[in-house]
mmCIF file of N, CA and C in Angstrom:
data_model
loop_
_atom_site.group_PDB
_atom_site.id
_atom_site.type_symbol
_atom_site.label_atom_id
_atom_site.label_comp_id
_atom_site.label_asym_id
_atom_site.label_seq_id
_atom_site.Cartn_x
_atom_site.Cartn_y
_atom_site.Cartn_z
ATOM 1 N N PHE A 1 -223.658 -132.323 99.266
ATOM 2 C CA PHE A 1 -222.959 -132.506 100.336
ATOM 3 C C PHE A 1 -223.170 -131.191 101.681
ATOM 4 N N PHE A 2 -222.653 -130.217 100.947
ATOM 5 C CA PHE A 2 -222.593 -129.363 101.684
ATOM 6 C C PHE A 2 -224.262 -128.511 102.056
ATOM 7 N N LEU A 3 -224.890 -128.565 100.820
ATOM 8 C CA LEU A 3 -226.249 -127.828 100.866
ATOM 9 C C LEU A 3 -226.628 -129.453 101.866
ATOM 10 N N PHE A 4 -226.576 -130.543 101.929
ATOM 11 C CA PHE A 4 -227.608 -131.422 103.011
ATOM 12 C C PHE A 4 -227.674 -131.204 104.602
ATOM 13 N N TYR A 5 -225.878 -130.874 104.549
ATOM 14 C CA TYR A 5 -225.817 -130.063 106.318
ATOM 15 C C TYR A 5 -226.652 -128.720 106.123
ATOM 16 N N GLU A 6 -226.094 -127.727 105.383
ATOM 17 C CA GLU A 6 -227.336 -126.733 105.452
ATOM 18 C C GLU A 6 -228.972 -127.146 106.195
ATOM 19 N N LEU A 7 -229.338 -127.733 105.263
ATOM 20 C CA LEU A 7 -230.810 -128.141 105.647
ATOM 21 C C LEU A 7 -231.240 -128.641 107.223
ATOM 22 N N MET A 8 -229.860 -129.467 107.830
ATOM 23 C CA MET A 8 -230.044 -129.880 108.961
ATOM 24 C C MET A 8 -230.461 -129.505 110.180
ATOM 25 N N ALA A 9 -231.482 -129.885 110.844
ATOM 26 C CA ALA A 9 -232.053 -129.426 111.687
ATOM 27 C C ALA A 9 -231.260 -130.401 112.899
ATOM 28 N N VAL A 10 -231.149 -129.335 114.070
ATOM 29 C CA VAL A 10 -230.805 -129.477 115.342
ATOM 30 C C VAL A 10 -232.125 -130.087 116.542
ATOM 31 N N VAL A 11 -233.055 -131.081 116.986
ATOM 32 C CA VAL A 11 -233.606 -131.442 117.535
ATOM 33 C C VAL A 11 -233.458 -131.821 118.924
ATOM 34 N N PRO A 12 -233.278 -131.474 120.084
ATOM 35 C CA PRO A 12 -233.165 -131.853 120.992
ATOM 36 C C PRO A 12 -233.517 -132.980 121.321
ATOM 37 N N PRO A 13 -233.088 -134.012 121.779
ATOM 38 C CA PRO A 13 -233.963 -135.385 122.129
ATOM 39 C C PRO A 13 -235.032 -134.936 123.160
ATOM 40 N N GLY A 14 -236.200 -135.803 123.243
ATOM 41 C CA GLY A 14 -237.343 -135.604 124.183
ATOM 42 C C GLY A 14 -238.396 -136.083 123.337
ATOM 43 N N VAL A 15 -239.554 -136.363 124.410
ATOM 44 C CA VAL A 15 -240.737 -136.766 123.230
ATOM 45 C C VAL A 15 -241.749 -135.733 122.884
ATOM 46 N N TYR A 16 -241.821 -135.788 121.511
ATOM 47 C CA TYR A 16 -242.694 -135.379 120.886
ATOM 48 C C TYR A 16 -244.062 -135.306 119.920
ATOM 49 N N PHE A 17 -244.886 -134.934 119.582
ATOM 50 C CA PHE A 17 -245.896 -134.440 118.811
ATOM 51 C C PHE A 17 -245.696 -134.085 117.732
ATOM 52 N N ILE A 18 -245.737 -135.121 116.887
ATOM 53 C CA ILE A 18 -245.159 -134.876 114.887
ATOM 54 C C ILE A 18 -247.027 -134.926 114.557
ATOM 55 N N VAL A 19 -246.836 -133.427 113.407
ATOM 56 C CA VAL A 19 -248.078 -133.151 113.477
ATOM 57 C C VAL A 19 -247.922 -132.375 112.147
ATOM 58 N N ARG A 20 -248.957 -133.235 111.247
ATOM 59 C CA ARG A 20 -248.840 -132.736 109.965
ATOM 60 C C ARG A 20 -248.777 -131.464 110.086
ATOM 61 N N ASN A 21 -248.474 -130.564 109.261
ATOM 62 C CA ASN A 21 -248.786 -128.961 108.918
ATOM 63 C C ASN A 21 -249.687 -128.832 108.292
ATOM 64 N N LYS A 22 -250.377 -129.570 106.916
ATOM 65 C CA LYS A 22 -250.778 -128.990 106.184
ATOM 66 C C LYS A 22 -252.120 -128.639 106.832
ATOM 67 N N CYS A 23 -252.573 -129.142 107.887
ATOM 68 C CA CYS A 23 -254.012 -128.913 108.525
ATOM 69 C C CYS A 23 -253.879 -128.731 109.990
ATOM 70 N N GLY A 24 -252.559 -129.574 110.789
ATOM 71 C CA GLY A 24 -252.530 -129.229 111.914
ATOM 72 C C GLY A 24 -253.578 -130.614 112.576
ATOM 73 N N GLU A 25 -254.140 -130.868 112.283
ATOM 74 C CA GLU A 25 -255.068 -131.809 112.711
ATOM 75 C C GLU A 25 -254.855 -133.434 113.011
ATOM 76 N N LYS A 26 -252.888 -133.967 112.059
ATOM 77 C CA LYS A 26 -253.405 -135.478 112.077
ATOM 78 C C LYS A 26 -251.670 -135.549 113.199
ATOM 79 N N VAL A 27 -251.999 -136.707 113.676
ATOM 80 C CA VAL A 27 -250.770 -136.494 114.616
ATOM 81 C C VAL A 27 -249.873 -137.430 114.349
ATOM 82 N N LEU A 28 -248.536 -137.839 114.242
ATOM 83 C CA LEU A 28 -248.433 -139.003 113.617
ATOM 84 C C LEU A 28 -248.062 -140.283 115.285
ATOM 85 N N GLY A 29 -248.432 -141.464 114.829
ATOM 86 C CA GLY A 29 -248.768 -142.267 115.927
ATOM 87 C C GLY A 29 -247.865 -143.635 115.757
ATOM 88 N N ILE A 30 -247.720 -144.616 116.434
ATOM 89 C CA ILE A 30 -247.429 -146.324 115.985
ATOM 90 C C ILE A 30 -248.354 -146.457 117.191
ATOM 91 N N ASN A 31 -249.338 -147.195 117.048
ATOM 92 C CA ASN A 31 -250.829 -147.983 117.314
ATOM 93 C C ASN A 31 -250.293 -148.898 118.062
ATOM 94 N N ASP A 32 -250.822 -149.582 118.773
ATOM 95 C CA ASP A 32 -250.427 -150.907 119.992
ATOM 96 C C ASP A 32 -250.171 -151.560 119.328
ATOM 97 N N ASN A 33 -250.379 -152.614 117.509
ATOM 98 C CA ASN A 33 -249.945 -153.426 116.992
ATOM 99 C C ASN A 33 -248.343 -153.097 115.985
ATOM 100 N N GLY A 34 -248.436 -151.950 116.421
ATOM 101 C CA GLY A 34 -246.873 -151.320 116.121
ATOM 102 C C GLY A 34 -247.028 -150.725 114.233
ATOM 103 N N GLU A 35 -248.087 -150.331 114.025
ATOM 104 C CA GLU A 35 -248.487 -149.744 112.635
ATOM 105 C C GLU A 35 -248.284 -148.417 112.927
ATOM 106 N N VAL A 36 -248.090 -147.934 112.030
ATOM 107 C CA VAL A 36 -247.945 -145.999 111.448
ATOM 108 C C VAL A 36 -248.878 -145.669 111.367
ATOM 109 N N THR A 37 -249.297 -144.599 111.902
ATOM 110 C CA THR A 37 -250.740 -144.231 112.175
ATOM 111 C C THR A 37 -250.835 -142.625 112.282
ATOM 112 N N THR A 38 -252.035 -142.129 112.096
ATOM 113 C CA THR A 38 -252.308 -141.036 112.670
ATOM 114 C C THR A 38 -253.428 -140.776 113.537
ATOM 115 N N THR A 39 -253.604 -140.239 114.122
ATOM 116 C CA THR A 39 -254.784 -139.638 115.557
ATOM 117 C C THR A 39 -254.693 -137.938 115.310
ATOM 118 N N THR A 40 -255.863 -138.183 116.279
ATOM 119 C CA THR A 40 -256.028 -136.391 116.671
ATOM 120 C C THR A 40 -255.841 -136.208 118.144
ATOM 121 N N ASN A 41 -255.273 -136.946 119.149
ATOM 122 C CA ASN A 41 -254.975 -136.947 120.300
ATOM 123 C C ASN A 41 -253.351 -136.541 120.401
ATOM 124 N N LYS A 42 -253.086 -135.675 121.463
ATOM 125 C CA LYS A 42 -251.934 -135.669 121.888
ATOM 126 C C LYS A 42 -251.981 -136.313 123.472
ATOM 127 N N ALA A 43 -251.066 -137.567 122.855
ATOM 128 C CA ALA A 43 -250.895 -138.037 124.885
ATOM 129 C C ALA A 43 -249.875 -138.452 124.970
ATOM 130 N N ALA A 44 -248.679 -137.858 125.508
ATOM 131 C CA ALA A 44 -247.537 -138.584 125.922
ATOM 132 C C ALA A 44 -246.796 -139.835 125.643
ATOM 133 N N ARG A 45 -247.700 -140.386 126.330
ATOM 134 C CA ARG A 45 -247.759 -142.178 127.067
ATOM 135 C C ARG A 45 -248.815 -142.910 125.866
ATOM 136 N N GLY A 46 -249.126 -142.110 125.241
ATOM 137 C CA GLY A 46 -250.150 -142.636 123.834
ATOM 138 C C GLY A 46 -249.183 -143.211 122.465
ATOM 139 N N TRP A 47 -250.254 -142.963 121.334
ATOM 140 C CA TRP A 47 -249.364 -143.453 120.293
ATOM 141 C C TRP A 47 -248.895 -142.976 120.117
ATOM 142 N N GLU A 48 -249.390 -141.035 120.105
ATOM 143 C CA GLU A 48 -248.320 -139.854 119.656
ATOM 144 C C GLU A 48 -247.676 -139.521 120.249
ATOM 145 N N GLY A 49 -247.136 -140.018 120.542
ATOM 146 C CA GLY A 49 -245.332 -139.897 121.634
ATOM 147 C C GLY A 49 -244.550 -140.522 121.517
ATOM 148 N N ILE A 50 -243.805 -139.567 119.856
ATOM 149 C CA ILE A 50 -242.987 -139.790 119.764
ATOM 150 C C ILE A 50 -241.302 -139.409 120.195
ATOM 151 N N ARG A 51 -240.690 -140.505 120.739
ATOM 152 C CA ARG A 51 -239.032 -140.071 121.200
ATOM 153 C C ARG A 51 -238.529 -139.732 120.092
ATOM 154 N N ILE A 52 -237.474 -138.527 119.894
ATOM 155 C CA ILE A 52 -236.600 -137.983 118.883
ATOM 156 C C ILE A 52 -235.403 -138.651 119.763
ATOM 157 N N GLU A 53 -234.622 -138.990 119.375
ATOM 158 C CA GLU A 53 -233.241 -139.937 119.633
ATOM 159 C C GLU A 53 -232.351 -139.592 118.735
ATOM 160 N N ASN A 54 -230.866 -139.207 119.450
ATOM 161 C CA ASN A 54 -230.182 -138.850 118.601
ATOM 162 C C ASN A 54 -229.169 -140.706 118.130
ATOM 163 N N ALA A 55 -229.129 -140.947 116.916
ATOM 164 C CA ALA A 55 -228.838 -141.778 116.629
ATOM 165 C C ALA A 55 -227.150 -142.137 116.253
ATOM 166 N N GLY A 56 -226.629 -141.479 117.213
ATOM 167 C CA GLY A 56 -225.307 -141.941 117.213
ATOM 168 C C GLY A 56 -224.539 -140.959 116.082
ATOM 169 N N GLN A 57 -225.307 -140.535 115.209
ATOM 170 C CA GLN A 57 -224.637 -139.624 114.145
ATOM 171 C C GLN A 57 -224.827 -138.263 113.634
ATOM 172 N N VAL A 58 -223.969 -137.572 113.504
ATOM 173 C CA VAL A 58 -224.376 -135.824 112.813
ATOM 174 C C VAL A 58 -225.633 -135.605 111.934
ATOM 175 N N GLY A 59 -226.932 -135.492 112.698
ATOM 176 C CA GLY A 59 -228.070 -134.924 111.791
ATOM 177 C C GLY A 59 -228.739 -136.183 111.435
ATOM 178 N N VAL A 60 -228.813 -137.174 112.610
ATOM 179 C CA VAL A 60 -229.591 -138.113 112.074
ATOM 180 C C VAL A 60 -230.068 -139.024 113.431
ATOM 181 N N TYR A 61 -231.640 -139.273 113.307
ATOM 182 C CA TYR A 61 -232.195 -139.482 114.723
ATOM 183 C C TYR A 61 -232.926 -140.812 114.555
ATOM 184 N N PHE A 62 -233.426 -141.784 115.583
ATOM 185 C CA PHE A 62 -233.845 -142.708 116.301
ATOM 186 C C PHE A 62 -235.355 -142.012 116.531
ATOM 187 N N LEU A 63 -237.068 -142.404 115.823
ATOM 188 C CA LEU A 63 -238.178 -141.527 115.992
ATOM 189 C C LEU A 63 -238.365 -142.981 116.459
ATOM 190 N N THR A 64 -239.009 -143.242 118.070
ATOM 191 C CA THR A 64 -239.331 -143.776 118.619
ATOM 192 C C THR A 64 -240.853 -144.203 119.465
ATOM 193 N N ARG A 65 -241.515 -144.727 119.553
ATOM 194 C CA ARG A 65 -242.720 -144.886 120.217
ATOM 195 C C ARG A 65 -242.294 -144.810 122.579
ATOM 196 N N HIS A 66 -242.982 -143.188 122.540
ATOM 197 C CA HIS A 66 -242.207 -143.331 124.152
ATOM 198 C C HIS A 66 -243.248 -144.399 125.092
ATOM 199 N N LYS A 67 -244.402 -144.691 124.697
ATOM 200 C CA LYS A 67 -245.284 -145.592 125.258
ATOM 201 C C LYS A 67 -244.842 -147.124 125.770
ATOM 202 N N SER A 68 -243.947 -147.175 124.387
ATOM 203 C CA SER A 68 -242.894 -148.352 124.538
ATOM 204 C C SER A 68 -242.132 -148.570 124.942
ATOM 205 N N ASN A 69 -241.361 -147.430 125.207
ATOM 206 C CA ASN A 69 -240.158 -146.855 126.288
ATOM 207 C C ASN A 69 -239.108 -146.917 125.401
ATOM 208 N N GLY A 70 -238.791 -146.458 123.514
ATOM 209 C CA GLY A 70 -238.269 -146.402 122.828
ATOM 210 C C GLY A 70 -237.760 -147.841 121.905
ATOM 211 N N SER A 71 -239.101 -148.937 122.684
ATOM 212 C CA SER A 71 -238.727 -150.110 121.991
ATOM 213 C C SER A 71 -239.070 -149.989 120.417
ATOM 214 N N VAL A 72 -239.932 -149.829 119.816
ATOM 215 C CA VAL A 72 -240.862 -149.829 119.086
ATOM 216 C C VAL A 72 -240.306 -148.817 117.733
ATOM 217 N N ILE A 73 -238.844 -149.085 116.910
ATOM 218 C CA ILE A 73 -238.431 -148.000 116.069
ATOM 219 C C ILE A 73 -239.525 -147.434 115.310
ATOM 220 N N LEU A 74 -239.973 -146.125 114.408
ATOM 221 C CA LEU A 74 -240.208 -146.038 112.852
ATOM 222 C C LEU A 74 -239.042 -146.255 112.175
ATOM 223 N N ALA A 75 -239.460 -146.906 110.767
ATOM 224 C CA ALA A 75 -238.753 -146.410 109.581
ATOM 225 C C ALA A 75 -239.290 -147.094 108.778
ATOM 226 N N THR A 76 -238.429 -146.872 107.801
ATOM 227 C CA THR A 76 -239.090 -146.745 105.892
ATOM 228 C C THR A 76 -238.270 -148.117 105.031
ATOM 229 N N ASN A 77 -239.038 -148.692 104.524
ATOM 230 C CA ASN A 77 -238.526 -149.841 104.080
ATOM 231 C C ASN A 77 -237.628 -149.648 102.757
ATOM 232 N N ASP A 78 -237.270 -150.446 102.071
ATOM 233 C CA ASP A 78 -236.850 -150.519 100.780
ATOM 234 C C ASP A 78 -237.352 -149.831 99.877
ATOM 235 N N GLN A 79 -238.498 -150.018 99.872
ATOM 236 C CA GLN A 79 -240.144 -149.944 99.067
ATOM 237 C C GLN A 79 -240.221 -148.770 99.440
ATOM 238 N N GLY A 80 -239.762 -147.843 100.291
ATOM 239 C CA GLY A 80 -240.323 -146.507 100.911
ATOM 240 C C GLY A 80 -241.540 -146.477 101.304
ATOM 241 N N VAL A 81 -242.261 -147.614 102.473
ATOM 242 C CA VAL A 81 -243.080 -147.982 103.412
ATOM 243 C C VAL A 81 -243.006 -147.696 104.635
ATOM 244 N N PRO A 82 -243.705 -147.234 105.000
ATOM 245 C CA PRO A 82 -243.257 -146.425 106.752
ATOM 246 C C PRO A 82 -243.862 -147.977 107.295
ATOM 247 N N CYS A 83 -243.103 -147.941 108.346
ATOM 248 C CA CYS A 83 -243.247 -149.523 109.500
ATOM 249 C C CYS A 83 -242.597 -149.592 110.424
ATOM 250 N N THR A 84 -242.495 -150.383 111.350
ATOM 251 C CA THR A 84 -241.563 -150.313 112.322
ATOM 252 C C THR A 84 -240.896 -151.616 112.644
ATOM 253 N N THR A 85 -239.965 -151.544 113.513
ATOM 254 C CA THR A 85 -238.817 -152.398 113.785
ATOM 255 C C THR A 85 -238.249 -152.356 115.043
ATOM 256 N N GLY A 86 -237.703 -153.094 115.531
ATOM 257 C CA GLY A 86 -236.796 -153.207 116.808
ATOM 258 C C GLY A 86 -235.408 -152.901 116.739
ATOM 259 N N ASN A 87 -234.681 -152.971 115.372
ATOM 260 C CA ASN A 87 -233.690 -152.477 115.136
ATOM 261 C C ASN A 87 -233.449 -151.183 115.474
ATOM 262 N N ARG A 88 -232.080 -150.718 115.497
ATOM 263 C CA ARG A 88 -231.324 -149.484 115.348
ATOM 264 C C ARG A 88 -229.934 -149.192 114.473
ATOM 265 N N VAL A 89 -230.138 -148.674 113.524
ATOM 266 C CA VAL A 89 -229.679 -148.367 112.403
ATOM 267 C C VAL A 89 -229.382 -147.307 111.911
ATOM 268 N N ALA A 90 -228.588 -146.298 112.021
ATOM 269 C CA ALA A 90 -228.577 -145.113 111.837
ATOM 270 C C ALA A 90 -228.782 -144.656 110.405
ATOM 271 N N ALA A 91 -227.825 -146.008 109.702
ATOM 272 C CA ALA A 91 -227.973 -145.962 108.420
ATOM 273 C C ALA A 91 -228.897 -146.862 107.539
ATOM 274 N N GLY A 92 -229.494 -147.631 108.226
ATOM 275 C CA GLY A 92 -230.569 -148.562 107.905
ATOM 276 C C GLY A 92 -232.230 -148.202 107.747
ATOM 277 N N TRP A 93 -232.885 -148.878 107.907
ATOM 278 C CA TRP A 93 -234.621 -148.616 107.279
ATOM 279 C C TRP A 93 -234.833 -147.416 108.855
ATOM 280 N N GLU A 94 -234.347 -147.085 109.745
ATOM 281 C CA GLU A 94 -234.638 -146.153 111.223
ATOM 282 C C GLU A 94 -233.934 -145.141 111.106
ATOM 283 N N GLY A 95 -232.948 -144.865 110.784
ATOM 284 C CA GLY A 95 -232.350 -143.731 110.508
ATOM 285 C C GLY A 95 -232.865 -142.610 109.917
ATOM 286 N N PHE A 96 -233.295 -141.572 110.608
ATOM 287 C CA PHE A 96 -233.925 -140.504 110.041
ATOM 288 C C PHE A 96 -233.134 -139.175 110.053
ATOM 289 N N CYS A 97 -233.265 -138.192 109.252
ATOM 290 C CA CYS A 97 -232.833 -136.896 108.738
ATOM 291 C C CYS A 97 -233.770 -135.969 109.328
ATOM 292 N N ILE A 98 -233.429 -134.718 109.927
ATOM 293 C CA ILE A 98 -234.823 -133.852 109.918
ATOM 294 C C ILE A 98 -233.895 -132.806 109.301
ATOM 295 N N GLU A 99 -235.045 -132.105 108.884
ATOM 296 C CA GLU A 99 -234.206 -131.234 108.052
ATOM 297 C C GLU A 99 -235.510 -129.890 107.708
ATOM 298 N N ASN A 100 -234.556 -129.279 107.569
ATOM 299 C CA ASN A 100 -235.501 -127.733 107.899
ATOM 300 C C ASN A 100 -236.199 -127.477 106.860
ATOM 301 N N SER A 101 -237.377 -126.873 106.826
ATOM 302 C CA SER A 101 -238.386 -126.555 105.257
ATOM 303 C C SER A 101 -237.780 -125.346 104.796
ATOM 304 N N ASN A 102 -238.650 -124.254 103.704
ATOM 305 C CA ASN A 102 -238.335 -123.032 103.685
ATOM 306 C C ASN A 102 -239.592 -122.153 104.537
ATOM 307 N N VAL A 103 -240.203 -123.162 105.435
ATOM 308 C CA VAL A 103 -240.890 -122.456 106.442
ATOM 309 C C VAL A 103 -240.410 -122.194 107.770
ATOM 310 N N ASP A 104 -241.042 -121.390 108.713
ATOM 311 C CA ASP A 104 -239.917 -121.305 109.857
ATOM 312 C C ASP A 104 -240.828 -122.623 111.048
ATOM 313 N N GLY A 105 -240.677 -123.417 111.520
ATOM 314 C CA GLY A 105 -241.087 -124.476 112.048
ATOM 315 C C GLY A 105 -241.327 -125.140 111.680
ATOM 316 N N VAL A 106 -241.604 -125.846 109.993
ATOM 317 C CA VAL A 106 -241.764 -127.011 109.416
ATOM 318 C C VAL A 106 -240.488 -127.738 109.183
ATOM 319 N N PHE A 107 -240.670 -128.879 109.150
ATOM 320 C CA PHE A 107 -239.542 -129.651 108.743
ATOM 321 C C PHE A 107 -240.143 -131.776 107.939
ATOM 322 N N TYR A 108 -239.218 -131.556 107.112
ATOM 323 C CA TYR A 108 -239.209 -133.127 106.735
ATOM 324 C C TYR A 108 -238.509 -134.433 107.497
ATOM 325 N N LEU A 109 -238.994 -135.531 107.312
ATOM 326 C CA LEU A 109 -238.106 -136.349 108.060
ATOM 327 C C LEU A 109 -238.152 -137.283 106.483
ATOM 328 N N VAL A 110 -236.914 -137.398 106.471
ATOM 329 C CA VAL A 110 -236.253 -138.009 105.461
ATOM 330 C C VAL A 110 -235.201 -139.174 105.829
ATOM 331 N N ARG A 111 -235.799 -139.784 105.231
ATOM 332 C CA ARG A 111 -234.752 -141.452 105.207
ATOM 333 C C ARG A 111 -233.850 -141.359 105.044
ATOM 334 N N ASN A 112 -232.839 -141.772 106.304
ATOM 335 C CA ASN A 112 -231.518 -141.032 106.001
ATOM 336 C C ASN A 112 -230.358 -141.943 105.445
ATOM 337 N N LYS A 113 -230.928 -143.718 104.934
ATOM 338 C CA LYS A 113 -230.169 -144.704 104.329
ATOM 339 C C LYS A 113 -230.349 -144.171 102.427
ATOM 340 N N ASP A 114 -231.459 -143.480 102.051
ATOM 341 C CA ASP A 114 -231.297 -143.120 100.539
ATOM 342 C C ASP A 114 -231.258 -141.666 100.685
ATOM 343 N N LYS A 115 -231.499 -140.938 101.698
ATOM 344 C CA LYS A 115 -231.657 -139.485 101.272
ATOM 345 C C LYS A 115 -232.950 -138.877 100.140
ATOM 346 N N ARG A 116 -233.603 -139.907 100.286
ATOM 347 C CA ARG A 116 -234.537 -139.273 99.385
ATOM 348 C C ARG A 116 -235.955 -139.692 99.669
ATOM 349 N N HIS A 117 -236.610 -140.896 100.586
ATOM 350 C CA HIS A 117 -237.712 -141.029 100.771
ATOM 351 C C HIS A 117 -237.957 -140.234 101.603
ATOM 352 N N VAL A 118 -239.101 -139.404 101.935
ATOM 353 C CA VAL A 118 -239.557 -138.600 102.691
ATOM 354 C C VAL A 118 -241.369 -139.165 103.597
ATOM 355 N N LEU A 119 -240.967 -138.559 104.656
ATOM 356 C CA LEU A 119 -242.528 -139.403 105.815
ATOM 357 C C LEU A 119 -243.231 -138.139 105.088
ATOM 358 N N ALA A 120 -244.665 -138.805 104.830
ATOM 359 C CA ALA A 120 -245.715 -138.100 104.861
ATOM 360 C C ALA A 120 -247.031 -138.554 105.212
ATOM 361 N N CYS A 121 -248.107 -137.610 105.021
ATOM 362 C CA CYS A 121 -249.147 -137.867 105.887
ATOM 363 C C CYS A 121 -249.979 -137.305 104.349
ATOM 364 N N ALA A 122 -250.805 -138.515 103.888
ATOM 365 C CA ALA A 122 -251.711 -137.995 102.604
ATOM 366 C C ALA A 122 -253.235 -137.434 103.099
ATOM 367 N N ASP A 123 -253.707 -136.675 102.387
ATOM 368 C CA ASP A 123 -255.205 -136.301 103.102
ATOM 369 C C ASP A 123 -255.977 -137.454 103.742
ATOM 370 N N ASN A 124 -256.033 -138.124 103.680
ATOM 371 C CA ASN A 124 -257.436 -139.142 104.441
ATOM 372 C C ASN A 124 -256.343 -139.516 105.858
ATOM 373 N N GLY A 125 -254.896 -139.572 106.154
ATOM 374 C CA GLY A 125 -254.635 -139.544 107.269
ATOM 375 C C GLY A 125 -253.408 -140.875 107.476
ATOM 376 N N LYS A 126 -253.784 -141.124 106.061
ATOM 377 C CA LYS A 126 -252.415 -142.933 105.946
ATOM 378 C C LYS A 126 -251.370 -142.019 105.506
ATOM 379 N N VAL A 127 -250.158 -142.686 106.332
ATOM 380 C CA VAL A 127 -248.682 -142.459 106.106
ATOM 381 C C VAL A 127 -248.290 -143.023 105.440
ATOM 382 N N CYS A 128 -247.608 -141.989 104.673
ATOM 383 C CA CYS A 128 -246.869 -142.747 103.178
ATOM 384 C C CYS A 128 -245.214 -142.183 103.221
ATOM 385 N N CYS A 129 -244.469 -142.786 101.778
ATOM 386 C CA CYS A 129 -243.780 -141.622 102.004
ATOM 387 C C CYS A 129 -243.858 -141.137 100.246
ATOM 388 N N THR A 130 -243.251 -140.232 99.955
ATOM 389 C CA THR A 130 -242.920 -139.486 98.580
ATOM 390 C C THR A 130 -241.438 -138.428 98.356
ATOM 391 N N THR A 131 -240.809 -138.436 97.393
ATOM 392 C CA THR A 131 -239.980 -137.984 97.163
ATOM 393 C C THR A 131 -240.116 -136.464 96.910
ATOM 394 N N ASN A 132 -241.059 -135.805 97.287
ATOM 395 C CA ASN A 132 -241.362 -134.482 97.221
ATOM 396 C C ASN A 132 -240.939 -134.125 98.903
ATOM 397 N N LYS A 133 -240.621 -132.622 98.645
ATOM 398 C CA LYS A 133 -240.673 -131.877 99.688
ATOM 399 C C LYS A 133 -241.242 -130.399 99.765
ATOM 400 N N ALA A 134 -243.157 -130.263 100.452
ATOM 401 C CA ALA A 134 -243.430 -129.365 100.053
ATOM 402 C C ALA A 134 -244.056 -128.990 101.971
ATOM 403 N N ALA A 135 -243.653 -128.101 102.303
ATOM 404 C CA ALA A 135 -244.135 -127.282 103.539
ATOM 405 C C ALA A 135 -245.166 -127.778 104.099
ATOM 406 N N ALA A 136 -246.278 -127.282 102.501
ATOM 407 C CA ALA A 136 -247.733 -127.175 103.132
ATOM 408 C C ALA A 136 -248.028 -128.383 102.410
ATOM 409 N N GLY A 137 -247.253 -128.924 102.000
ATOM 410 C CA GLY A 137 -248.071 -130.642 101.141
ATOM 411 C C GLY A 137 -248.066 -131.548 102.320
ATOM 412 N N TRP A 138 -248.425 -132.604 101.722
ATOM 413 C CA TRP A 138 -247.945 -134.147 103.269
ATOM 414 C C TRP A 138 -246.840 -133.958 103.504
ATOM 415 N N GLU A 139 -245.488 -133.862 103.148
ATOM 416 C CA GLU A 139 -244.681 -133.998 103.494
ATOM 417 C C GLU A 139 -244.108 -133.066 104.858
ATOM 418 N N GLY A 140 -244.658 -131.915 105.316
ATOM 419 C CA GLY A 140 -244.330 -130.748 106.525
ATOM 420 C C GLY A 140 -245.096 -131.482 107.556
ATOM 421 N N TRP A 141 -244.109 -131.554 108.905
ATOM 422 C CA TRP A 141 -244.084 -131.697 109.818
ATOM 423 C C TRP A 141 -244.130 -130.639 110.786
ATOM 424 N N ARG A 142 -244.946 -130.624 111.887
ATOM 425 C CA ARG A 142 -244.300 -129.608 113.232
ATOM 426 C C ARG A 142 -243.882 -130.777 114.415
ATOM 427 N N LEU A 143 -242.622 -130.071 114.763
ATOM 428 C CA LEU A 143 -242.738 -130.739 116.276
ATOM 429 C C LEU A 143 -243.194 -130.034 117.423
ATOM 430 N N GLU A 144 -243.788 -130.918 117.963
ATOM 431 C CA GLU A 144 -244.766 -129.567 119.629
ATOM 432 C C GLU A 144 -243.512 -130.942 120.791
ATOM 433 N N TYR A 145 -243.007 -129.957 121.538
ATOM 434 C CA TYR A 145 -242.187 -130.741 122.577
ATOM 435 C C TYR A 145 -243.556 -130.811 123.391
ATOM 436 N N ALA A 146 -243.107 -132.313 124.170
ATOM 437 C CA ALA A 146 -244.228 -132.955 124.837
ATOM 438 C C ALA A 146 -243.523 -133.004 126.072
ATOM 439 N N GLY A 147 -242.075 -133.110 126.474
ATOM 440 C CA GLY A 147 -241.547 -133.394 127.565
ATOM 441 C C GLY A 147 -240.057 -134.240 127.380
ATOM 442 N N GLN A 148 -239.776 -134.721 128.271
ATOM 443 C CA GLN A 148 -238.299 -135.245 128.511
ATOM 444 C C GLN A 148 -238.751 -137.301 128.136
ATOM 445 N N PHE A 149 -237.838 -137.991 128.305
ATOM 446 C CA PHE A 149 -238.152 -139.322 128.323
ATOM 447 C C PHE A 149 -236.968 -139.802 129.194
#
């Protein structure tokens, strides 16, 4: 319990580009069909503008699509598959904890419901989840501030 709180990052609400640390090219996005994907673009009102919103629980956030005014929410289902939903339940599929890694400026996006599934990006750009935490691996992300929402 105590260790978890030491790892939690405090992230101000805003619009961010969530960039894969390993290569720095792939940016997390939610396309117009609501599919979780990556792109190499950085447009705050495009697929890749992600709002980080407080979820009403300390250290838990909702990651929402800025282009849709926050109505499409990134989630991880119970099988560990990234998806989207219109729900907002901090202890459900939609809540994410943002944890500090051992590398400055690199974070892990961890499913709050089980504290086990970590959002990741495979080398081919496919968004998935693992149970690993490697800052220089699939699981490390950088948060680039893009503005307010």
